[in-house]
Coordinates of C-alpha atoms and ligand atoms in Angstrom, one line a residue:
X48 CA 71.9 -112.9 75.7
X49 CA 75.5 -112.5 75.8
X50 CA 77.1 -114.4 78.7
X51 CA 79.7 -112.9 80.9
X52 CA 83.2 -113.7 80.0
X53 CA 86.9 -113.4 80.1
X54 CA 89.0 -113.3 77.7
X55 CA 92.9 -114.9 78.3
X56 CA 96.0 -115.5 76.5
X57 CA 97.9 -113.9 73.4
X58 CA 95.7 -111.5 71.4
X59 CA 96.3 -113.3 68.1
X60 CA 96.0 -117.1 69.1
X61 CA 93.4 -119.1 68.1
X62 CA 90.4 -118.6 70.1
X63 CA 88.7 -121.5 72.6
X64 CA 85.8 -121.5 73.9
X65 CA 85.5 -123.2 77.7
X66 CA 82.3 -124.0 78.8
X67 CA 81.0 -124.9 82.6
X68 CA 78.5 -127.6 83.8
X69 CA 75.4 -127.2 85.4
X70 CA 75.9 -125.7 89.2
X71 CA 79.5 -124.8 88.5
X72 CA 80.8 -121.4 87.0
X73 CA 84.0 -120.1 84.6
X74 CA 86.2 -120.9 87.2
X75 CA 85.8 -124.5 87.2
X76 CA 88.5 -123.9 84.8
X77 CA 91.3 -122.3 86.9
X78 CA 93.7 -125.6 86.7
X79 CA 93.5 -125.4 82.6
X80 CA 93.8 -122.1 82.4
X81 CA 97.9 -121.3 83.2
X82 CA 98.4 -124.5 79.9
X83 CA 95.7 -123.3 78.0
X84 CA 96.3 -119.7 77.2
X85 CA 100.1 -119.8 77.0
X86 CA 99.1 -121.2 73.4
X87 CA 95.0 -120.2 73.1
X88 CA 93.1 -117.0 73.4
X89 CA 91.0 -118.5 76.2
X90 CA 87.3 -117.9 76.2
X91 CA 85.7 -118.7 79.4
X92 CA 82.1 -117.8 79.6
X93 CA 79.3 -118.8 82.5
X94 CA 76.2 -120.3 81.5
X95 CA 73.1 -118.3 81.7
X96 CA 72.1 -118.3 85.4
X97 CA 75.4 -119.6 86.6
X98 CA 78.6 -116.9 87.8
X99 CA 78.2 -113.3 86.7
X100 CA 75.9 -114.4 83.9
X101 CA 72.0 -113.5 84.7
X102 CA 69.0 -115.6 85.0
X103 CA 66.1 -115.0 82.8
X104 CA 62.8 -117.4 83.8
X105 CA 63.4 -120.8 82.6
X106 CA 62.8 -123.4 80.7
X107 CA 65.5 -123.0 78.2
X108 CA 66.1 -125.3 75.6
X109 CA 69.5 -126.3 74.6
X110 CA 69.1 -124.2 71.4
X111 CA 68.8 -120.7 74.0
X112 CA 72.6 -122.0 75.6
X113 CA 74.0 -122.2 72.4
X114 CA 72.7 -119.4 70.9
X115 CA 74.1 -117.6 74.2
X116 CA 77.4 -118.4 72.8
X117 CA 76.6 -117.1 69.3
X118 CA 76.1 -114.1 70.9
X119 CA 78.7 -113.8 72.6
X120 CA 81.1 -114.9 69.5
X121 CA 79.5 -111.9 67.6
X122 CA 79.2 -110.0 70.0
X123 CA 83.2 -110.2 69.6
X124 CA 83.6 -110.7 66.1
X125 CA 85.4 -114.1 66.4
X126 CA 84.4 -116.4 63.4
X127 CA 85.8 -120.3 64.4
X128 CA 86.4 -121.6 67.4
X129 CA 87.4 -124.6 69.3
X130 CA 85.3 -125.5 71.6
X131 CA 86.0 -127.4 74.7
X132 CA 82.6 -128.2 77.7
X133 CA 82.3 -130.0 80.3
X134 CA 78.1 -132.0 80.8
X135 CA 76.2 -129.2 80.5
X136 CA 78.9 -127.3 78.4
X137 CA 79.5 -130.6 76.3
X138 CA 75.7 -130.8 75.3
X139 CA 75.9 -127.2 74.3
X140 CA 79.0 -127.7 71.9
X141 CA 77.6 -130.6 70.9
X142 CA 74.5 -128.2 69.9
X143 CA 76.4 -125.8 68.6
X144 CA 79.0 -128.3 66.5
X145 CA 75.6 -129.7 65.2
X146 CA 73.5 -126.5 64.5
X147 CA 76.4 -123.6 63.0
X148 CA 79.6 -126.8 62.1
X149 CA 80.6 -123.2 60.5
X150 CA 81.8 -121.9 64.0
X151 CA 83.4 -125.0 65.7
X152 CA 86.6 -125.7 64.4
X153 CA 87.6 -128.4 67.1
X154 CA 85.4 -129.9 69.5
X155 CA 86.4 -131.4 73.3
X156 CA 83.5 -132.9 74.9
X157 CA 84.4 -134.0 79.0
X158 CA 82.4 -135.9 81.2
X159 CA 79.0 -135.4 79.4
X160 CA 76.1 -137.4 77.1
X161 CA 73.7 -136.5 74.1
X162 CA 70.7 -138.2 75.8
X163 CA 70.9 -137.5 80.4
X164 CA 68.4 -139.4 81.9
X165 CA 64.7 -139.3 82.3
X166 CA 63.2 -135.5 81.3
X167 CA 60.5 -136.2 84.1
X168 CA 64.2 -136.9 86.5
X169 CA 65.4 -133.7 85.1
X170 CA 61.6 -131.6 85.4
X171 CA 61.4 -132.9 89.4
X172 CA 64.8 -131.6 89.6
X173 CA 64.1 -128.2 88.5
X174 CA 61.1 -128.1 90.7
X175 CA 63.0 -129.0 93.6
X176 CA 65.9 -126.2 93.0
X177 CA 62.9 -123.7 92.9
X178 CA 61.5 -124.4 95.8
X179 CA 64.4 -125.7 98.1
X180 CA 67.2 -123.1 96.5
X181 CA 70.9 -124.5 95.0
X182 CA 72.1 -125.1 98.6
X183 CA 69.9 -127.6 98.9
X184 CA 71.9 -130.1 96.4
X185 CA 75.4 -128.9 97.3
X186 CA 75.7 -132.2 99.6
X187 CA 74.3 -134.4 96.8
X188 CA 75.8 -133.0 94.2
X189 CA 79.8 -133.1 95.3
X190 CA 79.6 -136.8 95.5
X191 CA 78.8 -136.8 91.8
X192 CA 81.3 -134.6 90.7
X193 CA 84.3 -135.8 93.0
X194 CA 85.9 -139.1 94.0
X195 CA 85.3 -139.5 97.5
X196 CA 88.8 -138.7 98.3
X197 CA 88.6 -135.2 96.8
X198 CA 84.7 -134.4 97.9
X199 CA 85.8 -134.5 101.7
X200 CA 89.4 -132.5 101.0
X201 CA 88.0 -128.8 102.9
X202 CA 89.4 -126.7 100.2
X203 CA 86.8 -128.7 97.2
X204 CA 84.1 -128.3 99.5
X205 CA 84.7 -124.5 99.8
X206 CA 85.1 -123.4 96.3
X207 CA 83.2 -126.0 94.0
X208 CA 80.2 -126.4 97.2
X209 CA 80.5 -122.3 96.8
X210 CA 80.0 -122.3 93.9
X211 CA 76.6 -124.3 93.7
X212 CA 75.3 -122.6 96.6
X213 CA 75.9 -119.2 94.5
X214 CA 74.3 -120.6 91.2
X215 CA 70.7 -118.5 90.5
X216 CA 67.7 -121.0 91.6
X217 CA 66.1 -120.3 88.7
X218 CA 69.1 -120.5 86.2
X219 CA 70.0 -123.6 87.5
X220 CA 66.4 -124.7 87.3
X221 CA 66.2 -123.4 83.8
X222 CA 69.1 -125.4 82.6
X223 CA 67.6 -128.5 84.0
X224 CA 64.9 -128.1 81.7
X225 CA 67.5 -127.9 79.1
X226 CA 69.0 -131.0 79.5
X227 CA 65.2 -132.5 80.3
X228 CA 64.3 -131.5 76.3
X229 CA 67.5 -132.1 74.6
X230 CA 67.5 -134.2 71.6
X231 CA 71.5 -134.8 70.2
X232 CA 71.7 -138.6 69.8
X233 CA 70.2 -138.4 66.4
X234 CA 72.5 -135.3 65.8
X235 CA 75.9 -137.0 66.9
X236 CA 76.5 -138.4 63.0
X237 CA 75.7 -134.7 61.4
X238 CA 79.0 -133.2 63.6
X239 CA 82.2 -133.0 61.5
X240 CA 84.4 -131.3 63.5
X241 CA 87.0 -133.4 65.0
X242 CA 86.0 -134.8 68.4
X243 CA 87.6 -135.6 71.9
X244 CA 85.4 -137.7 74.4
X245 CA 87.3 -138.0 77.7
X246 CA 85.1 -139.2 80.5
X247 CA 86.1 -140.5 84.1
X248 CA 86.1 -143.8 84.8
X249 CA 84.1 -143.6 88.6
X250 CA 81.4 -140.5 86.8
X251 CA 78.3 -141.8 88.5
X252 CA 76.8 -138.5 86.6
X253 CA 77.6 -139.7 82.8
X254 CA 79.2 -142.9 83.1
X255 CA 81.6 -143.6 80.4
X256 CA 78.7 -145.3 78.5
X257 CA 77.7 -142.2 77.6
X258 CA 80.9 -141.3 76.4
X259 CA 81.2 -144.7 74.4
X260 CA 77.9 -143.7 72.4
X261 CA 79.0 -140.4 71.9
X262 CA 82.3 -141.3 70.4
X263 CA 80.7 -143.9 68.4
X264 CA 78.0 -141.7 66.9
X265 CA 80.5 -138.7 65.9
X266 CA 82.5 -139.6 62.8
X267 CA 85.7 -138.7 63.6
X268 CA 86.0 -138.7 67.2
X269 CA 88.4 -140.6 69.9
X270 CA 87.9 -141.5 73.0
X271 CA 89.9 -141.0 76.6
X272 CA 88.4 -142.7 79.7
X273 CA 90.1 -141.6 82.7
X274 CA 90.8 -143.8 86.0
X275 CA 90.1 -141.8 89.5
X276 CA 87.8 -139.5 88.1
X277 CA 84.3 -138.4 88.9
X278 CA 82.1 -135.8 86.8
X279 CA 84.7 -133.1 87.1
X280 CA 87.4 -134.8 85.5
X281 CA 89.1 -131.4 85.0
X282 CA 89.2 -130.2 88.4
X283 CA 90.5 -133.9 90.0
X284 CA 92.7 -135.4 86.7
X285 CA 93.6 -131.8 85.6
X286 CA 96.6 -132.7 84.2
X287 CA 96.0 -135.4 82.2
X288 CA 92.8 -133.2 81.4
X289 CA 95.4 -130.7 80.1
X290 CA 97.2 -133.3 78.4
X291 CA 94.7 -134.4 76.5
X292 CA 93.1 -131.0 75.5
X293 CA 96.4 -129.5 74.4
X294 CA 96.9 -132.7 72.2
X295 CA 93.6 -132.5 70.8
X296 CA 93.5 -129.2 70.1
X297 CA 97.5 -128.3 69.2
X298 CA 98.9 -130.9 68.0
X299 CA 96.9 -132.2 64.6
X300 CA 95.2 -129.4 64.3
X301 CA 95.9 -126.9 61.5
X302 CA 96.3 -123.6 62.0
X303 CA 99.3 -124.4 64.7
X304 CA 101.0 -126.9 62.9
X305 CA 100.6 -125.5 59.7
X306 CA 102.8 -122.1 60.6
X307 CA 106.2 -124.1 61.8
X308 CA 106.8 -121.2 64.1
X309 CA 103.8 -121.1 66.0
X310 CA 104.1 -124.3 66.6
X311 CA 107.5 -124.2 67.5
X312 CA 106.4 -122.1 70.1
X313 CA 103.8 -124.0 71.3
X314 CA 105.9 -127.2 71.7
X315 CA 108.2 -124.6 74.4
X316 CA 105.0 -124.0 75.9
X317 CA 104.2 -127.3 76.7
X318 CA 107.7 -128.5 77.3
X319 CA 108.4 -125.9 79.6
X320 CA 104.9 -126.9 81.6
X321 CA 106.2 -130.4 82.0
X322 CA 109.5 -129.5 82.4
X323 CA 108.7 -127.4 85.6
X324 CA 106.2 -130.6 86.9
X325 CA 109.0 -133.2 86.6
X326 CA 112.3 -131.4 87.2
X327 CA 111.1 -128.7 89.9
X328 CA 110.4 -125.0 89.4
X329 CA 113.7 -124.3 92.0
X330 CA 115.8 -126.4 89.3
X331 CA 114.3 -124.8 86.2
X332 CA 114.4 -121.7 87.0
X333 CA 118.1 -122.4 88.1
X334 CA 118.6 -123.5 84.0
X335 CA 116.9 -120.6 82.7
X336 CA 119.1 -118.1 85.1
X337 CA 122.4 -119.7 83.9
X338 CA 121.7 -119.4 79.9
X339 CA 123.8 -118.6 77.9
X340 CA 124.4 -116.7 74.0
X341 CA 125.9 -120.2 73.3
X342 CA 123.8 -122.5 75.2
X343 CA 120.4 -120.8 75.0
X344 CA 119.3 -122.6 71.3
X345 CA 120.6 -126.1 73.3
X346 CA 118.2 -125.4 76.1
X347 CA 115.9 -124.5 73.8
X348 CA 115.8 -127.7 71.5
X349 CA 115.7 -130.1 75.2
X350 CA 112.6 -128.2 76.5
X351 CA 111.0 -128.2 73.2
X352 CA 112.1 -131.9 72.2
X353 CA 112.6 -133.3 75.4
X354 CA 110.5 -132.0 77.7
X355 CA 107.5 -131.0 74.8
X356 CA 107.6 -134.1 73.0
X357 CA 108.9 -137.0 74.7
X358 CA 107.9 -136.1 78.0
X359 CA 104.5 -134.8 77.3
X360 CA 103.6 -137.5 74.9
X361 CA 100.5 -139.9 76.4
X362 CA 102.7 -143.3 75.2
X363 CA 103.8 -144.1 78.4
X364 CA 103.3 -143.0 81.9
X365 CA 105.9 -140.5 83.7
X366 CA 106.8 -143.0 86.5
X367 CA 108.0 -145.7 83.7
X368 CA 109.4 -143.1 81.7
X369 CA 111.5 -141.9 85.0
X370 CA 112.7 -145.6 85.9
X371 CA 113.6 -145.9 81.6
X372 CA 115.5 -142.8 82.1
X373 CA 117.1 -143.8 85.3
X374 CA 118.5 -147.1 84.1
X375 CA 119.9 -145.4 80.7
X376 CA 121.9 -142.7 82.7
X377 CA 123.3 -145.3 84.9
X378 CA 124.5 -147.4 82.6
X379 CA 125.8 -144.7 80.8
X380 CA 127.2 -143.1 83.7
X381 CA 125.6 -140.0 83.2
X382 CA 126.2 -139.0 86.8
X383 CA 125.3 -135.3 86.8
X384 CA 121.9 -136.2 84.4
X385 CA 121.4 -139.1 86.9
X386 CA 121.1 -136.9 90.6
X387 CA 118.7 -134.7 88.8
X388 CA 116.6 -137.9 87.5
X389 CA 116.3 -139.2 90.7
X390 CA 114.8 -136.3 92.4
X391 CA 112.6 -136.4 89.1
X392 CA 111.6 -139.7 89.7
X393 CA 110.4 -139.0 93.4
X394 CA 108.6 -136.0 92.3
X395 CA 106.7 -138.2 89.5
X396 CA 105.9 -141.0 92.3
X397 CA 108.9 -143.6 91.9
X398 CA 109.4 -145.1 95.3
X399 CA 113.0 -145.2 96.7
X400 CA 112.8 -149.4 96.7
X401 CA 111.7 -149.3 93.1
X402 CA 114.7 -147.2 91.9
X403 CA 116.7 -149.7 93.7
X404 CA 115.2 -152.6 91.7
X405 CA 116.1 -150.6 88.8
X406 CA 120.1 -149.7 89.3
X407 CA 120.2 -153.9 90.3
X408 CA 118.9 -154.5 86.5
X409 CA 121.5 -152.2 85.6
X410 CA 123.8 -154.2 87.5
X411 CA 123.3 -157.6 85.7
X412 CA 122.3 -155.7 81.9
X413 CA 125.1 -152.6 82.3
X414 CA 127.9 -153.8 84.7
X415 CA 128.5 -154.4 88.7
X416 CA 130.5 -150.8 88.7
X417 CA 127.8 -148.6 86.9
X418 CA 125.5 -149.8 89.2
X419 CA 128.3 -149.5 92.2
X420 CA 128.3 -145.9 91.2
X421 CA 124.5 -145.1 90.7
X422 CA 124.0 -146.6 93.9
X423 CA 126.3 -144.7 95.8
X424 CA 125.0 -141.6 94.3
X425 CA 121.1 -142.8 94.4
X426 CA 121.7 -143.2 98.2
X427 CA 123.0 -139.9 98.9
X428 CA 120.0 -138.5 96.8
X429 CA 117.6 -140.2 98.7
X430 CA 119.1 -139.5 101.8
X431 CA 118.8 -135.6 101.7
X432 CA 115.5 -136.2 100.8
X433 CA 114.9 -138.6 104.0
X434 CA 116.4 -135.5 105.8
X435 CA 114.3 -132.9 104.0
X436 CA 117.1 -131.3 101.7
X437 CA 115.5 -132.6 98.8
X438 CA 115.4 -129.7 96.7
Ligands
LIG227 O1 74.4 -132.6 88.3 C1 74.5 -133.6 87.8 O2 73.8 -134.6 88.0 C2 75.5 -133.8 86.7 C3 75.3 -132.9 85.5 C4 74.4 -133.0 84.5 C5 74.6 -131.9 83.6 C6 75.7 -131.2 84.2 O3 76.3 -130.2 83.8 O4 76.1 -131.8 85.4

């Protein structure tokens, strides 16, 4: 069968495939999609009996979901792919990366396990959902895939709750079966594409035990666990998610790094993503507006090295990287760089005491009048934002 799809991002960009979980459809997606296709032809499909893609009468077998995307990649004519799925979508790329290693270029595998589970768990499941309908688990099932933070927010409820609610009885059902018959653990050491496992730390779904064996069964996989995340890592850690993916699937892999250009290009991508989160659309845009013929390859270089590299890079979290940044343009009195910086560092979380701990180390390690300065300036900064003029 082939799925229904969507196709996103520049025409001659390597293709990746995005792949839904059980109960959820190609929109599960939405928060990767803006990052992912300014640098992928995106490829999101829904599972059969999930979204816009029909049921046909269960069981299926793991095998039937990856052949669905077969289908769908000749159905195309797209050779290679990378690959990225999320529980139900991980076992099928796991399928897939096991059974045709031809097609799967890269492989991403979120919040999912080669071995879910009791089948008789998974069978009494499937029985239930065809005789009680979807919207019968929709309660259940958002405390599994969200924090309890997120799976009270009213917004969550309505579209991922929606969503399971909409999901075909028997598709649904039929998919349970799947994951009641799969058999991947004795697969895991056949895949040789290389591997992400990222699972969330608080997944009462696929703990990140699952992840652990996965990671150490694959040969040349590596492993992200992710604090304040449930089963749909994506949706509640999206950014780091992004992160993560982007890395995975840009950075070491070949066909971007190998043309300088392209990856040129995708550096700007990401640098102007993080760019935009840390410094503000408002201010960004302001940049972009005031280019010039002569500064244009100068703003250029800072959004790709900058912003792309150092920013984006996993090495450190944003909120140290702010209060590192903070101190150096104090002490170097880098007034204009530091206003901007300070905003920067409210937007990425830095509370107002903790930037004052940092201009009173630049008082002892820089000098009493940097610091007399920074202060001055920190205070007025903070101050139109206690007002709301913190633009
Ligand atoms: O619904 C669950 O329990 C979690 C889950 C298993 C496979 C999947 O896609 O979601």
């Amino acid at each position: 069968m082939i799925p229904d799809y969507e196709l996103t991002g520049p025409p001659n960009a390597p293709v990746l495939v995005l792949s839904n979980s059980l109960g959820t459809d190609r929109t599960m997606w939405d928060q990767q999609l803006p990052e992912l296709s300014s640098r992928f032809r995106v490829l999101r499909y829904d599972q059969r009996g999930h979204g816009k893609t029909p049921a046909t009468p269960g069981p299926y077998e793991l095998e039937t979901l990856g052949r669905d995307v077969l289908d769908l990649l000749d159905h195309l004519e797209i050779v290679r792919v990378r690959f990225a799925g999320v529980s139900l979508g991980g076992m099928t790329g796991m399928w897939l990366a096991a059974n045709a290693p031809e097609r799967i270029e890269r492989l991403a595998l979120l919040c999912t396990s080669a071995a879910l589970g009791t089948p008789e768990n998974w069978r009494e499941r499937a029985a239930f959902v065809r005789a009680n309908g979807t919207g019968a688990m929709t309660d259940s099932t958002l405390g599994r895939w969200f924090t309890a933070e997120l799976s009270s927010r009213q917004d969550v409820v309505a579209k991922y709750g929606g969503m399971m609610a909409a999901t075909d009885d028997e598709g649904y059902a039929g998919c349970c079966e799947a994951i009641a018959g799969m058999a991947l653990e004795g697969r895991l050491g056949g895949i040789t594409a290389p591997t992400l496992v990222v699972a969330g730390y608080d997944d009462p779904a696929t703990p990140p035990e699952h992840a652990e064996r996965i990671a150490a069964g694959i040969p040349n996989a590596r492993l992200a666990v992710l604090e304040r995340a449930a089963h749909l890592a994506n949706v509640e850690q999206a950014e780091r998610v992004n992160r993560l993916l982007v890395e995975h699937f840009v950075s070491e892999g070949e066909p971007m790094s190998t043309a300088s250009g392209e990856a040129a290009t995708a550096r700007t991508g990401t640098g102007m993503a993080v760019r935009r989160q840390v410094l503000g659309d408002e201010h960004v845009d302001r940049a972009i507006e005031r280019r010039t013929e002569f500064t244009e390859p100068f703003q250029d270089f800072i959004t790709r090295y900058a912003w792309g590299e150092l920013w984006a890079s996993e090495g450190m979290d944003r909120p140290t990287r702010s209060c590192v940044t903070l101190a150096i343009l104090a002490a170097t009195g880098c007034h204009d760089e530091l206003a901007m910086h300070v905003r920067a560092a409210r937007r990425n979380g830095v509370e107002a005491s903790t930037i004052r701990e940092v201009l009173m180390h630049v008082a002892v390690y820089a000098g009493v009048p940097k610091a007399n300065s920074a202060f001055a300036l920190a205070d007025r900064i903070l101050g139109e934002e206690a007002d709301g003029n913190g633009a």
